[in-house]
Coordinates of C-alpha atoms in Angstrom, one line a residue:
X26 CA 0.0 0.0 0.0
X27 CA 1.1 3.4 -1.0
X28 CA 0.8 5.8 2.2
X29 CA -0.4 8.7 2.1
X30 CA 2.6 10.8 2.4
X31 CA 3.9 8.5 -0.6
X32 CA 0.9 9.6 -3.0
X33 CA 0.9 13.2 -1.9
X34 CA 4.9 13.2 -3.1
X35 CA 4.3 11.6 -6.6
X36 CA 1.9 14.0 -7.4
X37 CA 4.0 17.0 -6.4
X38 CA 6.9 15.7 -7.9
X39 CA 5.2 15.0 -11.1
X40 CA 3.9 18.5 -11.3
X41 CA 7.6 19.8 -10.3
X42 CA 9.1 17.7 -13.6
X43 CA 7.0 19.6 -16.0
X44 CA 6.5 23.1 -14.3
X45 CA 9.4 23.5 -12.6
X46 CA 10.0 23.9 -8.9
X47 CA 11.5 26.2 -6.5
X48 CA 13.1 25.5 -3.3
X49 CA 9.9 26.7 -1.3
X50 CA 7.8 25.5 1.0
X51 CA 5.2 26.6 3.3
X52 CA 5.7 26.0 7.0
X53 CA 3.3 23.4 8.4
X54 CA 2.9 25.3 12.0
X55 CA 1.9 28.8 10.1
X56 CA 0.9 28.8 6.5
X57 CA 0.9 32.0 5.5
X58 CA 4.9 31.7 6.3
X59 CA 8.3 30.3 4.7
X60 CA 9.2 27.6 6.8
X61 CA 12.7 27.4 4.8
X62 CA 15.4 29.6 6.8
X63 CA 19.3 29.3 6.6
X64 CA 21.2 32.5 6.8
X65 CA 23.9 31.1 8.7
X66 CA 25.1 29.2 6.1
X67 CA 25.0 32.6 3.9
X68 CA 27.1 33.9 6.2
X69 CA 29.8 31.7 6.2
X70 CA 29.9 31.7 2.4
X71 CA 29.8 35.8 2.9
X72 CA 32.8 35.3 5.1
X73 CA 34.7 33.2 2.7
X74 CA 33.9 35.7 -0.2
X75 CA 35.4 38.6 2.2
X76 CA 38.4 36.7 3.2
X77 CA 39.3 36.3 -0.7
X78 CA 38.7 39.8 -1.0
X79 CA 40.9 40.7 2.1
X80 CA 43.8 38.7 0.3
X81 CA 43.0 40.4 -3.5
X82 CA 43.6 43.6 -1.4
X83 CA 47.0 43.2 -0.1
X84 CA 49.0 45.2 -1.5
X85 CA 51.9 44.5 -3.6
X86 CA 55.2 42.7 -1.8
X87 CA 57.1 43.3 0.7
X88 CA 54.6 44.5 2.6
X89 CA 55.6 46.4 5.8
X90 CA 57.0 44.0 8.4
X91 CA 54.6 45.2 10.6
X92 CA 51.6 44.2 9.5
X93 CA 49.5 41.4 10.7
X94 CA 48.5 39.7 7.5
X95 CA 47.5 36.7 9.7
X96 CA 45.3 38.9 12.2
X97 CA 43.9 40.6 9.2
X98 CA 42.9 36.4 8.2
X99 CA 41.9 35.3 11.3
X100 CA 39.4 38.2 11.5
X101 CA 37.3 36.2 8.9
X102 CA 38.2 32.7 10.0
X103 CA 37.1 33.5 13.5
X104 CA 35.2 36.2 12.7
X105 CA 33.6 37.6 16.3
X106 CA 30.1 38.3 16.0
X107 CA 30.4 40.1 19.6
X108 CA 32.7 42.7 18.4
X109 CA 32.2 42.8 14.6
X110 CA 28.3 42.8 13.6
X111 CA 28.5 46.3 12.9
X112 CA 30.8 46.2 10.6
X113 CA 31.1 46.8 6.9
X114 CA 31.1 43.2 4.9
X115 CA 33.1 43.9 1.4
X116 CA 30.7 41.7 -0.3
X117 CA 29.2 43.3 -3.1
X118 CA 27.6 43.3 -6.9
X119 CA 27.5 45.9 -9.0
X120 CA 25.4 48.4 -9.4
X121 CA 22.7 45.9 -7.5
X122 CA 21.9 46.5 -3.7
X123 CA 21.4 43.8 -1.4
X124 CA 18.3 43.0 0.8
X125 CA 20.8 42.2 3.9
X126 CA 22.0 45.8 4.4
X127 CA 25.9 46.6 4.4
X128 CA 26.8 45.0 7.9
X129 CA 27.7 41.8 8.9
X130 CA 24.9 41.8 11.4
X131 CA 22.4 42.1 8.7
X132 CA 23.4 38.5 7.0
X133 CA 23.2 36.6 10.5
X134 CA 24.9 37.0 14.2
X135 CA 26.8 34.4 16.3
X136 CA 28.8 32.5 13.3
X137 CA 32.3 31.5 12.1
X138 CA 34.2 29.3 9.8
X139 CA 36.2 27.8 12.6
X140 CA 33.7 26.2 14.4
X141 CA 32.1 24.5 11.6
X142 CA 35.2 23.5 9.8
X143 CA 35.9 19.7 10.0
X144 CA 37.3 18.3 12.9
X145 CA 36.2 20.8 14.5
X146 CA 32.2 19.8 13.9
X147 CA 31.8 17.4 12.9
X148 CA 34.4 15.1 13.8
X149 CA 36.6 13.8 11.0
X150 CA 35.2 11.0 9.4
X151 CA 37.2 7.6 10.1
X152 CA 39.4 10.1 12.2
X153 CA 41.6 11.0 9.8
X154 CA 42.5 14.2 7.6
X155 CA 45.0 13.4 5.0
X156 CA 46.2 15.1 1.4
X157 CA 48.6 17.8 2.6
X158 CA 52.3 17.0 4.5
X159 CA 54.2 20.6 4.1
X160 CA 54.0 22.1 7.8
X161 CA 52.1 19.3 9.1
X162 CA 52.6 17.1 11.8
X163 CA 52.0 13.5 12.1
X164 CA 48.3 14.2 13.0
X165 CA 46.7 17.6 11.4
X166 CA 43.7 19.1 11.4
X167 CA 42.1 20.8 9.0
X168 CA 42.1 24.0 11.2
X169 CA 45.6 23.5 11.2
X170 CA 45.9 23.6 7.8
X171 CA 44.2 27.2 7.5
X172 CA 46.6 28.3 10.0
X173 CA 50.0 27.2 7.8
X174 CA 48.0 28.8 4.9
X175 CA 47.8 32.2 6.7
X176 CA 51.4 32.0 8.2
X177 CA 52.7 31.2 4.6
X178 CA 50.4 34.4 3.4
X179 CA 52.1 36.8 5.8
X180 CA 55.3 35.2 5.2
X181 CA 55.3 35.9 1.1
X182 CA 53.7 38.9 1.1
X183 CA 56.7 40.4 3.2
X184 CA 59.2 39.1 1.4
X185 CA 61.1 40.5 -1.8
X186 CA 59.1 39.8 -5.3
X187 CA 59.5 36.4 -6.8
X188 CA 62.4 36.4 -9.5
X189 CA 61.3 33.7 -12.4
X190 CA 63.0 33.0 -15.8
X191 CA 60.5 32.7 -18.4
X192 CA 61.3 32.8 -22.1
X193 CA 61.1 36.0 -22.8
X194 CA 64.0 37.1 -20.2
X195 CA 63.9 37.7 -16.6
X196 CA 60.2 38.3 -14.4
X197 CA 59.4 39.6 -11.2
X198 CA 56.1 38.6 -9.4
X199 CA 54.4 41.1 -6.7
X200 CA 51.8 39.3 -5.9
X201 CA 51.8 38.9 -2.5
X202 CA 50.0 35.4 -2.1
X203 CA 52.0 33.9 -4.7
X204 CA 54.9 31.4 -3.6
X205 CA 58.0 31.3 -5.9
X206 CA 57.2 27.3 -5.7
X207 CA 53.9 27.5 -7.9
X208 CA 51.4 28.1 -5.0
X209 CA 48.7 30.2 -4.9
X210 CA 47.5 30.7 -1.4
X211 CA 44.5 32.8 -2.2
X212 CA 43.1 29.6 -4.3
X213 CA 44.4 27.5 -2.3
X214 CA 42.4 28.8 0.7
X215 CA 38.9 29.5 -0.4
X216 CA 38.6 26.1 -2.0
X217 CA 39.7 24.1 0.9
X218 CA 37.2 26.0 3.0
X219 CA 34.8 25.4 0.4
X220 CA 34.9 22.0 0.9
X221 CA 36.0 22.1 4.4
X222 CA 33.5 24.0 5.8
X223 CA 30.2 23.7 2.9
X224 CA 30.7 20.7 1.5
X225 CA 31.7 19.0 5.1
X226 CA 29.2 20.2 6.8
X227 CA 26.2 20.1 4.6
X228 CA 27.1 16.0 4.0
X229 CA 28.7 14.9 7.2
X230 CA 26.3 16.9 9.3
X231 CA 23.0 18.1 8.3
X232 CA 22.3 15.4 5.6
X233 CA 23.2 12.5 8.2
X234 CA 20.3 13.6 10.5
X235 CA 17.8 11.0 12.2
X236 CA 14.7 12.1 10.1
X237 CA 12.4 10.2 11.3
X238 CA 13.4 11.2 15.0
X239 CA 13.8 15.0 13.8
X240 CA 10.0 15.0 12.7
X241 CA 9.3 17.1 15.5
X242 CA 9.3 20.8 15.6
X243 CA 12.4 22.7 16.9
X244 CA 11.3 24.7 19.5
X245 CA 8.9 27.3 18.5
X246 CA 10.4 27.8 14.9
X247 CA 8.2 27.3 11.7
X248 CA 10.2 24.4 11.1
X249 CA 10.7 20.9 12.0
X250 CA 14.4 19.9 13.1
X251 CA 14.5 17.7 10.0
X252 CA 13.2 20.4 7.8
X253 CA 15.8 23.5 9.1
X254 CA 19.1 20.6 8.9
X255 CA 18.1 19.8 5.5
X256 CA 17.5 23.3 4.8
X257 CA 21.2 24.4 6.3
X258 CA 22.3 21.7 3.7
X259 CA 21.2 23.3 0.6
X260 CA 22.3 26.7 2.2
X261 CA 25.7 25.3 2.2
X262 CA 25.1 23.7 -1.2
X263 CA 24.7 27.8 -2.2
X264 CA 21.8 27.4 -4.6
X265 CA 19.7 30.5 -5.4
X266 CA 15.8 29.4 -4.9
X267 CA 14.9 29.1 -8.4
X268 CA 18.1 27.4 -9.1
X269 CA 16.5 25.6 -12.1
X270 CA 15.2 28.6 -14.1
X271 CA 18.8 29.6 -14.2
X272 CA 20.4 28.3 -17.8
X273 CA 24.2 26.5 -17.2
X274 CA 25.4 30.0 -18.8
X275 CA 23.8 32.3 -16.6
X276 CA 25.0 30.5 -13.3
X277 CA 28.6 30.1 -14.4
X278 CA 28.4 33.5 -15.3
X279 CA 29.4 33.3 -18.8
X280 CA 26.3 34.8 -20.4
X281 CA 22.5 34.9 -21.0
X282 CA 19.9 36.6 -20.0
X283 CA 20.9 40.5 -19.3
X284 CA 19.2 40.3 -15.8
X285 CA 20.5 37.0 -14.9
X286 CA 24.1 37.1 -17.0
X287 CA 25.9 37.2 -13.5
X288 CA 24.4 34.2 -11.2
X289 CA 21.6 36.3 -9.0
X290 CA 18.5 37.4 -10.3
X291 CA 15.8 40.1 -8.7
X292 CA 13.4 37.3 -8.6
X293 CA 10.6 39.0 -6.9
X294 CA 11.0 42.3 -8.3
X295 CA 12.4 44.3 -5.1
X296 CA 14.9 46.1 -6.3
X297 CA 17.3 44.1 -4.0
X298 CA 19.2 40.9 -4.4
X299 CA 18.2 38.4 -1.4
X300 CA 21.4 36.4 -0.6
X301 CA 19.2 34.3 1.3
X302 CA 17.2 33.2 -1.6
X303 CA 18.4 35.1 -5.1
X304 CA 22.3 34.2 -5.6
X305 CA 24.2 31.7 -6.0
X306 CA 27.3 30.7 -3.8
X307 CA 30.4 28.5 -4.0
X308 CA 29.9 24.9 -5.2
X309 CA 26.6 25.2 -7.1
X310 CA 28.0 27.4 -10.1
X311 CA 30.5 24.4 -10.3
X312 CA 28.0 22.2 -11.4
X313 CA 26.9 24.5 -13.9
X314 CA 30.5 25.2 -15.4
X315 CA 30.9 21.6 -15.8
X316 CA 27.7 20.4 -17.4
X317 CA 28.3 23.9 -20.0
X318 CA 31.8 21.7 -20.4
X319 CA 29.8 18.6 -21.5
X320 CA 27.1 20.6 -23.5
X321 CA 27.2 18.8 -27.1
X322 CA 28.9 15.4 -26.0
X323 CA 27.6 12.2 -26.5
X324 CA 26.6 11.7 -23.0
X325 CA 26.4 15.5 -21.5
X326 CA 25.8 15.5 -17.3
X327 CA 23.1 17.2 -15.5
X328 CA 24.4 18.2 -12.5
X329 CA 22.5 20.8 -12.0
X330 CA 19.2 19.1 -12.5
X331 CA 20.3 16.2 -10.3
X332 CA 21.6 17.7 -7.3
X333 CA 18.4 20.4 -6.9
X334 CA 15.7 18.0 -7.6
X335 CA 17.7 15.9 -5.0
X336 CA 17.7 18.7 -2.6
X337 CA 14.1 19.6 -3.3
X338 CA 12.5 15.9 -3.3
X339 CA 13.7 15.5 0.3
X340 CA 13.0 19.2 1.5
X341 CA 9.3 18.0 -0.2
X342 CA 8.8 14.7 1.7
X343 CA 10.3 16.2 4.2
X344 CA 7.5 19.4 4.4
X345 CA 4.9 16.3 4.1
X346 CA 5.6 14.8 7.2
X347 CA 5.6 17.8 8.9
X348 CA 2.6 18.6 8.1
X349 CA 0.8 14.7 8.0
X350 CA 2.8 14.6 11.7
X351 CA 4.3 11.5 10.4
X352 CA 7.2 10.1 8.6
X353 CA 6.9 6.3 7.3
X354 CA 9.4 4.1 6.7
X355 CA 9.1 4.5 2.7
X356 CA 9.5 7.9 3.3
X357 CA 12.5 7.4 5.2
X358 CA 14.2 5.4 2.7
X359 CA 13.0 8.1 0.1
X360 CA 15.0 11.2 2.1
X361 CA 18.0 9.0 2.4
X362 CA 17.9 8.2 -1.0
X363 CA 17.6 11.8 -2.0
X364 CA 20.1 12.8 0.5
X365 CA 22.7 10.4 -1.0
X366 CA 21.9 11.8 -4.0
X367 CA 22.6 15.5 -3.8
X368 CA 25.9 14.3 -1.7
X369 CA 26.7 12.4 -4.3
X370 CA 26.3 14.9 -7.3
X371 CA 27.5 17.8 -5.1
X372 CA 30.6 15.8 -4.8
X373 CA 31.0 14.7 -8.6
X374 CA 30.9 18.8 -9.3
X375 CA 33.8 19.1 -7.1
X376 CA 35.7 15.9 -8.6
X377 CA 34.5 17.2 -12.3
X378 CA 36.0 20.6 -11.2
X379 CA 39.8 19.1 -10.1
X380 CA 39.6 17.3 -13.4
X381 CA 39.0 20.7 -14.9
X382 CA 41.9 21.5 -13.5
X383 CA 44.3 19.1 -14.0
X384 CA 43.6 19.5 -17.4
X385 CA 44.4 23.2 -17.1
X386 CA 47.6 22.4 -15.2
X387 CA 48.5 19.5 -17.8
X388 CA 48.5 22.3 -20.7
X389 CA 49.9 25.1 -18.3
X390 CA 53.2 22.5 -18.3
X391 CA 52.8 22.1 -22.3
X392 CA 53.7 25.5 -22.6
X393 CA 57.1 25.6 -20.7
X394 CA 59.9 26.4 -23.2
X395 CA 63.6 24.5 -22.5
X396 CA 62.9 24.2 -19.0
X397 CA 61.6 28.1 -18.2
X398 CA 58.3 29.2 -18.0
X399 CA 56.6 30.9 -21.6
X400 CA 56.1 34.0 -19.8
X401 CA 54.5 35.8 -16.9
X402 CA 51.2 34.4 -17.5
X403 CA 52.3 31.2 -17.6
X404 CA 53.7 30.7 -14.0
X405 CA 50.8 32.7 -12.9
X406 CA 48.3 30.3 -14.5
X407 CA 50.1 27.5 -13.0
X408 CA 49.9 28.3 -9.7
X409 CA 46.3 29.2 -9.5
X410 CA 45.1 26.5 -11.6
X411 CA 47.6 24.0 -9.3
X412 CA 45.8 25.6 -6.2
X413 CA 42.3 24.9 -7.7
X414 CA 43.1 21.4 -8.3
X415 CA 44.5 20.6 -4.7
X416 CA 42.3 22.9 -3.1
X417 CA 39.1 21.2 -4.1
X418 CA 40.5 17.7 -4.6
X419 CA 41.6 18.2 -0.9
X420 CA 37.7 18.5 0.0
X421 CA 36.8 15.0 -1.7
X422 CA 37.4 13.5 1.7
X423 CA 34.8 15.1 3.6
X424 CA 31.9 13.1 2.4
X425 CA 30.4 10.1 3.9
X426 CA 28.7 9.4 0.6
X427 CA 31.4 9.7 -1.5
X428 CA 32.5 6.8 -4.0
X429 CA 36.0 6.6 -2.4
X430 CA 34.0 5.6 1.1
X431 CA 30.5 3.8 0.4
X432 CA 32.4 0.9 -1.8
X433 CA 29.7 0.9 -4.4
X434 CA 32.5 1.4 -7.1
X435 CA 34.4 -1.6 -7.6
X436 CA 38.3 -1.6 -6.6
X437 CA 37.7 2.2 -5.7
X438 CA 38.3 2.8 -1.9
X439 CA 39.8 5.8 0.6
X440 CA 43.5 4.8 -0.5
X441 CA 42.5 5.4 -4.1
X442 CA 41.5 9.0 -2.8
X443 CA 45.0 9.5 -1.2
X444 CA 46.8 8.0 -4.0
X445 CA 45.2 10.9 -6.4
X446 CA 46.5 13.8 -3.4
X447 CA 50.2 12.2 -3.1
X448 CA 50.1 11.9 -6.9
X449 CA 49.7 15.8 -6.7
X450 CA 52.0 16.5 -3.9
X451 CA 52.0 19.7 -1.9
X452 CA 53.3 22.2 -5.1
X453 CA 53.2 21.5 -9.3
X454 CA 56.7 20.6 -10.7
X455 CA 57.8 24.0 -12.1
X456 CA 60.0 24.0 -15.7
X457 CA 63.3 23.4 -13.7
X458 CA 62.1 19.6 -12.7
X459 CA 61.8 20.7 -9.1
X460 CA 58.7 20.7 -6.8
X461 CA 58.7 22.3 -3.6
X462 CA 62.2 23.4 -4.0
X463 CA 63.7 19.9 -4.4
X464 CA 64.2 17.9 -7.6
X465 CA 61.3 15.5 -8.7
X466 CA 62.3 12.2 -9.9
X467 CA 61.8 11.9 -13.7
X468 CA 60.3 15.9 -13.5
X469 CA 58.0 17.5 -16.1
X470 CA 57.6 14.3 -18.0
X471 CA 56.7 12.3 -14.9
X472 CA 54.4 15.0 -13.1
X473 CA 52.5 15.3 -16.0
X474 CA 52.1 11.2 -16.0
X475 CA 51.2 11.3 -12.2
X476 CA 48.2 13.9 -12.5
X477 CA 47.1 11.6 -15.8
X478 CA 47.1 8.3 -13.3
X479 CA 44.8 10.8 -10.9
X480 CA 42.4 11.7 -13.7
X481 CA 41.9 8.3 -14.4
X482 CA 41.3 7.3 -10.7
X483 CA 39.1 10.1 -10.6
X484 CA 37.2 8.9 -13.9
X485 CA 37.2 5.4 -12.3
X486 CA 35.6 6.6 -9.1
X487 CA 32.5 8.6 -10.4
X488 CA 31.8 6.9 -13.4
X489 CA 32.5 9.6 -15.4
X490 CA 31.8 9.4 -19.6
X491 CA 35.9 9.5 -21.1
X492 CA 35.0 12.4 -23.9
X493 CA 33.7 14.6 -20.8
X494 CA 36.7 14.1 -18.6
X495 CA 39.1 15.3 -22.0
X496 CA 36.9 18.0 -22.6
X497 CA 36.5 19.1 -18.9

């Protein structure tokens, strides 16, 4: 027998596949309100959006020995709600205001990235973090990862410019986040707090909840307990509302509509962009970039569509049982099935994204000229698209879902996850053969082997179509 709840859902969802849908859904306990609500999560991703902008405003190196590049960090990693609400976020589009004011205040009160990076909460999954050895000891942390990050910030930016040899003659670098080794901190950082904050948090945390026991509503909120985790998982996630009435284009920011050309979109017609509800943050422009990147193949992905009508399938059932006072054991198996599946697709996004950028790396090392860089560009390009790669690749591990965990992929496991970070190391192999500052065994020829062997693994692991993973 199909329950009630059951037959209530397959008529929704059948409507959603050929209207379209929205993430929004009345709250069962007043239903003239929104019972969707998660602008804490907006204002971590605001916080990681002002950190990058905090290190795109240093100023050229040296900078004075006195300054405190790692307070001026810190202020956004442990950002103090007590002393800082009132503050100024940089944050901002052009031209558009925003509904949430100009202060910090105005997003949400009481939250940091430190506190809800893994390890910190929740715990590391199998206890472990692994994927990075330069300044670590035998046991690191994730939070002590951003930490060497910051000190290795402060410690470039006051040191003389980076002297390179391209090509064209002799080059000096002045960008003060830049590491004459081929890192660039400033990727380096927002994408492992992408995934060490968002990703962790919305997969490890709010989508492992007890449904059934969270059917209940949290204290006197227009929500169930169930409802506002899975909620915080989307706002993590960093989907506008009407995520689907975006083209791939428009949320990759790469074109379209005039309105919508730049990922947000006035949707009700305010005047103001609602970062609660009318942008889109961090991982879910991903998706889009890399279904545009499949667009025409033989077997294109759907990212997008998968991961939101994931997301809004359980937020449905979800509403349902809040409202029937009930959650039944199909329905059960229904959220965790949907909840595996946006953990799953949020994930292949990422992975689809450091294969992006090992191909970008791969042809940044085809242009090297008799062991020295083409030009400027070229060892620019290098380190941010290196940074990219390990940055988000680093974040593959916080997933309890994930291919390299569930063993649903056959002769894919965790060590085929730490294979692909080790085959990356801790720097790219510059022209000269060396990595880090030391010589790398077998050198351009070899790297460029090693991050082949981790696209495969990666293609291996999420089942990905071989034309997509060249033309990613």
């Amino acid at each position: 027998m199909v329950s009630k709840l059951g037959r209530l859902a397959a008529v929704t969802l059948a409507v959603a596949a050929v209207s379209g849908c929205k993430y929004s859904f009345k709250s069962a306990y007043d239903k003239g309100e929104s019972g969707v609500t998660y602008s804490g999560q907006v204002m971590r991703h605001l916080l990681i959006e002002d950190l990058v902008d905090e290190l795109l405003a240093l100023p050229p190196r040296p900078v004075a020995a006195s300054t405190d590049v790692v307070g001026q960090l810190d202020f956004y990693f442990d950002f103090d709600s007590g002393t800082s609400d009132a503050l100024p976020y940089s944050f901002a589009l052009d031209g558009q205001p925003l509904l949430q004011g100009g202060n910090y205040g105005d997003v949400d009160t009481g939250k940091n990235l430190v506190g809800k990076i893994a390890g910190n909460d929740p715990a590391l999954l199998g206890g472990e973090f692994f994927g990075w050895e330069a300044g670590m000891d035998a046991d690191p942390t994730p939070e002590e990862l951003v930490d060497y990050y910051f000190a290795q910030v402060d410690a470039e930016a006051k040191s003389a410019p980076i002297d390179i040899l391209t090509a064209g003659g002799p080059a000096s670098i002045t960008t003060p986040y830049l590491s004459a080794t081929g890192l660039d901190y400033r990727q380096l950082i927002q994408k492992f707090l992408l995934g060490a904050v968002a990703f962790s948090q919305g997969t490890a945390d709010y989508l492992q909840t007890d449904f059934r026991a969270a059917n209940v509503q949290e204290d006197d909120n227009l929500y169930t307990e169930g409802e506002h985790n899975w909620d915080e998982a989307f706002g993590y996630f960093g989907a506008a509302r009407n995520y689907p009435a975006y083209t791939d284009d428009e949320l990759a920011s790469a074109g379209g509509r005039g309105a919508w050309a730049n990922g947000y979109h006035d949707a009700n017609g305010d005047g103001l962009i609602d970062l609660n509800s009318e942008y889109n943050f961090g991982n879910s422009t991903n998706c889009a970039k890399r279904d545009r990147g499949t667009a025409g193949n033989t077997n294109p992905t759907e990212f997008t569509t998968d991961v939101f009508n994931a997301f809004f399938y359980g937020r449905f059932a979800l509403n349902a049982a809040a409202n029937l006072n009930a959650l039944g054991n199909t329905e059960v198996v229904l959220i965790g099935a949907m909840a595996e599946q946006a953990a799953v697709t949020w994930e292949k996004c990422i992975s689809a994204t450091v294969v992006h950028y090992i191909n970008d790396v791969s042809a940044d090392m085809d242009s090297f000229v008799d062991g020295q860089f083409a030009d400027e560009a070229n060892f620019t390009d290098l380190a941010k698209h290196w940074a990219e790669m390990k940055g988000f690749a680093l974040g593959l591990q916080f997933n309890p879902y994930s291919p390299f965990r569930s063993g649903k992929v056959q002769g894919i496991d965790l060590d085929s996850l730490k294979e692909i970070l080790a085959l990356m190391g801790d720097a790219p192999v510059l022209p000269d053969g060396t990595q880090g500052g030391e010589a790398f065994a077998g050198g351009v020829t070899q790297y460029r082997s090693d991050l082949q062997t981790a696209r495969d693994l990666l293609q291996a692991a999420y089942q990905f179509d071989p034309e997509n993973v060249a033309g990613w």
